Amino acid sequence: MNTGNCDFSIMEQQFSEEIKQITNKLRELKSLGNEKNCLLSKLEEIKDKFLEVESIATSFYLNCYLSAFTDKYADLSLCVQRLSVHQHGALIAVQRRDPIHPIIQKGTDIGAALTPELLEAIFYPGNPLHDGAAVVQGNHIVSAANVLPLTNKVIIGRKLGTRHRAALGLSEQSDALVLVVSEETGRVSFALDGKLYPIAATHPLH
């Protein structure tokens, strides 16, 4: 299995290039100018670039956090991207060092090799297993329809759905990384160490 040395050179190159572009655009901003030289469009471009940089950085760290514990991190990334496009809600808990079965309500045993197609089938709307969390250990899907502990955390200005509360809850009680796809918006996030990190849809995760 991958040793998790975070050698994702392409992402590092993309990150550096985007930072250079932002720096150059910021240098062009010296004053507000006047109504004939409105800077709002340039500020909008810089904001979009920052979102792109955030997405690349999130993708980099997500793959780093996963690569030491599963060789299937690219398949996981592909899966959540597809689920996001179709707005199929999903909750995928990737066990790392801490055993998580003692702190979850176990669902249905799967015991199959991890593939994007199988995960997508599990979370297809109407599938009896789609409401709970799938647990991934190593390169296998261990079980599905698991019930995770819910967080009591309140995030100001944001209403958390059950999937996001479950993702945070498990990440508070273990070192598991939990991927979440919102059924309402299709947005992808991951929870780690009791914090939730959104993944911008403008950049692929792998």
Coordinates of C-alpha atoms in Angstrom, one line a residue:
M1 CA 0.0 0.0 0.0
N2 CA 1.1 3.6 -0.7
T3 CA 3.3 5.0 2.1
G4 CA 1.5 8.3 1.8
N5 CA 4.4 10.6 1.0
C6 CA 2.1 13.1 -0.7
D7 CA 4.0 13.2 -3.9
F8 CA 1.3 14.6 -6.1
S9 CA 3.5 16.7 -8.3
I10 CA 0.9 17.8 -10.8
M11 CA -1.2 19.3 -8.1
E12 CA 1.8 21.1 -6.6
Q13 CA 2.6 22.6 -10.1
Q14 CA -1.0 23.7 -10.5
F15 CA -1.0 25.2 -7.1
S16 CA 2.2 27.2 -7.7
E17 CA 0.9 28.4 -11.1
E18 CA -2.4 29.6 -9.6
I19 CA -0.6 31.4 -6.8
K20 CA 1.6 33.2 -9.3
Q21 CA -1.4 34.3 -11.3
I22 CA -3.1 35.6 -8.2
T23 CA 0.1 37.5 -7.2
N24 CA 0.3 39.1 -10.6
K25 CA -3.3 40.2 -10.5
L26 CA -2.9 41.6 -7.0
R27 CA 0.0 43.7 -8.1
E28 CA -2.2 45.3 -10.8
L29 CA -4.5 46.6 -8.0
K30 CA -3.1 49.9 -6.8
S31 CA -6.1 51.9 -6.1
L32 CA -9.9 51.9 -6.6
G33 CA -9.5 54.0 -9.7
N34 CA -12.7 55.6 -11.0
E35 CA -16.0 54.7 -12.6
K36 CA -14.3 54.5 -16.0
N37 CA -11.8 52.0 -14.7
C38 CA -13.9 49.8 -12.4
L39 CA -11.9 47.1 -10.6
L40 CA -14.9 44.9 -9.7
S41 CA -14.4 42.5 -12.6
K42 CA -10.7 42.1 -11.6
L43 CA -11.7 41.5 -8.0
E44 CA -14.2 38.8 -9.2
E45 CA -11.4 37.1 -11.2
I46 CA -9.1 37.1 -8.1
K47 CA -11.9 35.6 -6.0
D48 CA -12.4 32.9 -8.6
K49 CA -8.7 32.2 -8.6
F50 CA -8.7 31.9 -4.8
L51 CA -11.5 29.3 -5.0
E52 CA -9.5 27.4 -7.6
V53 CA -6.4 27.4 -5.3
E54 CA -8.5 26.3 -2.3
S55 CA -9.9 23.4 -4.4
I56 CA -6.4 22.3 -5.5
A57 CA -5.1 22.5 -1.9
T58 CA -8.1 20.5 -0.6
S59 CA -7.7 17.9 -3.2
F60 CA -4.0 17.6 -2.4
Y61 CA -4.5 17.1 1.3
L62 CA -7.5 14.8 0.8
N63 CA -5.4 12.5 -1.4
C64 CA -2.5 12.7 1.1
Y65 CA -4.7 11.8 4.0
L66 CA -6.2 8.8 2.1
S67 CA -3.1 7.5 0.2
A68 CA -1.4 6.0 3.3
F69 CA -4.5 3.9 4.1
T70 CA -5.9 2.9 0.8
D71 CA -4.6 2.5 -2.7
K72 CA -8.1 3.3 -4.0
Y73 CA -8.0 7.0 -3.2
A74 CA -8.4 7.9 -6.9
D75 CA -11.4 5.6 -7.1
L76 CA -12.9 7.3 -4.1
S77 CA -12.3 10.7 -5.6
L78 CA -13.9 9.6 -8.9
C79 CA -16.9 8.1 -7.1
V80 CA -17.7 11.3 -5.1
Q81 CA -17.4 13.4 -8.3
R82 CA -19.9 11.2 -10.1
L83 CA -22.3 11.2 -7.1
S84 CA -21.9 15.0 -6.9
V85 CA -22.9 15.5 -10.6
H86 CA -26.1 13.4 -10.1
Q87 CA -26.8 14.9 -6.6
H88 CA -26.9 11.4 -5.0
G89 CA -26.3 11.8 -1.3
A90 CA -23.5 9.8 0.1
L91 CA -21.5 9.1 3.3
I92 CA -18.2 7.2 3.1
A93 CA -16.1 6.6 6.2
V94 CA -12.5 5.6 5.5
Q95 CA -11.0 3.9 8.5
R96 CA -7.4 4.9 9.2
R97 CA -5.6 3.9 12.4
D98 CA -8.5 3.8 14.9
P99 CA -11.0 1.0 14.7
I100 CA -14.4 2.5 14.1
H101 CA -16.8 -0.4 14.4
P102 CA -17.0 -0.1 18.3
I103 CA -18.4 3.4 17.9
I104 CA -20.9 3.0 15.1
Q105 CA -24.1 1.0 14.7
K106 CA -23.1 -1.7 12.2
G107 CA -25.1 -2.1 9.1
T108 CA -24.9 -4.7 6.3
D109 CA -21.7 -6.6 5.6
I110 CA -20.4 -6.1 2.1
G111 CA -16.8 -7.4 2.1
A112 CA -16.0 -6.5 -1.5
A113 CA -13.2 -4.8 -3.4
L114 CA -13.7 -1.1 -3.6
T115 CA -14.8 0.2 -7.0
P116 CA -16.5 3.4 -7.9
E117 CA -19.3 1.5 -9.6
L118 CA -20.1 -0.5 -6.4
L119 CA -20.1 2.6 -4.2
E120 CA -22.3 4.5 -6.7
A121 CA -24.7 1.6 -6.7
I122 CA -24.9 1.6 -2.9
F123 CA -25.8 5.2 -2.8
Y124 CA -28.2 5.1 -5.8
P125 CA -31.5 6.7 -4.5
G126 CA -33.9 3.9 -3.5
N127 CA -31.2 1.4 -2.7
P128 CA -32.0 -0.1 0.7
L129 CA -28.4 0.6 1.8
H130 CA -28.1 4.2 0.6
D131 CA -29.2 6.0 3.8
G132 CA -26.4 5.0 6.0
A133 CA -22.6 5.2 5.7
A134 CA -20.3 2.9 3.8
V135 CA -17.2 1.9 5.7
V136 CA -14.0 1.5 3.7
Q137 CA -11.0 -0.3 5.2
G138 CA -7.9 -0.6 3.0
N139 CA -9.0 -1.4 -0.5
H140 CA -12.3 -2.9 0.5
I141 CA -15.9 -1.8 1.3
V142 CA -16.4 -3.5 4.6
S143 CA -20.1 -2.6 5.2
A144 CA -22.9 -0.3 4.2
A145 CA -25.9 1.3 5.9
N146 CA -23.9 1.9 9.0
V147 CA -25.2 4.5 11.5
L148 CA -22.5 7.0 12.7
P149 CA -22.6 9.0 15.9
L150 CA -23.9 12.6 15.4
T151 CA -22.0 15.7 16.4
N152 CA -23.5 18.3 18.7
K153 CA -21.3 21.0 17.1
V154 CA -23.0 24.2 15.9
I155 CA -21.5 25.9 12.9
I156 CA -22.6 29.6 12.9
G157 CA -24.3 30.6 9.7
R158 CA -24.6 27.0 8.4
K159 CA -27.3 24.4 8.9
L160 CA -25.9 20.9 9.0
G161 CA -27.9 18.0 7.6
T162 CA -27.8 14.5 9.1
R163 CA -25.0 13.3 6.8
H164 CA -22.7 16.2 7.7
R165 CA -23.5 15.8 11.4
A166 CA -22.7 12.1 11.2
A167 CA -19.4 12.8 9.3
L168 CA -18.3 15.3 12.0
G169 CA -19.5 13.0 14.8
L170 CA -17.3 10.1 13.7
S171 CA -14.3 12.3 13.0
E172 CA -14.6 13.7 16.5
Q173 CA -14.4 10.2 18.0
S174 CA -11.8 8.7 15.7
D175 CA -9.1 9.6 13.1
A176 CA -11.4 8.4 10.3
L177 CA -11.8 10.5 7.2
V178 CA -15.4 10.8 6.2
L179 CA -16.5 11.9 2.7
V180 CA -19.9 13.5 2.3
V181 CA -22.0 14.3 -0.8
S182 CA -25.0 16.5 -0.2
E183 CA -28.2 15.3 -1.7
E184 CA -29.6 18.8 -1.8
T185 CA -26.7 20.6 -3.5
G186 CA -24.3 17.9 -4.8
R187 CA -21.5 19.6 -2.9
V188 CA -18.7 17.4 -1.6
S189 CA -17.0 17.8 1.8
F190 CA -14.8 15.7 4.0
A191 CA -14.6 15.6 7.8
L192 CA -11.4 15.1 9.7
D193 CA -10.5 15.7 13.3
G194 CA -13.9 17.3 14.0
K195 CA -13.7 19.8 11.1
L196 CA -15.5 19.9 7.8
Y197 CA -13.7 20.9 4.6
P198 CA -15.7 21.8 1.5
I199 CA -14.3 20.6 -1.8
A200 CA -15.0 23.0 -4.7
A201 CA -16.6 21.3 -7.7
T202 CA -14.6 23.4 -10.1
H203 CA -11.5 21.2 -9.8
P204 CA -11.3 17.4 -10.0
L205 CA -10.2 15.6 -6.9
H206 CA -7.6 13.4 -8.6

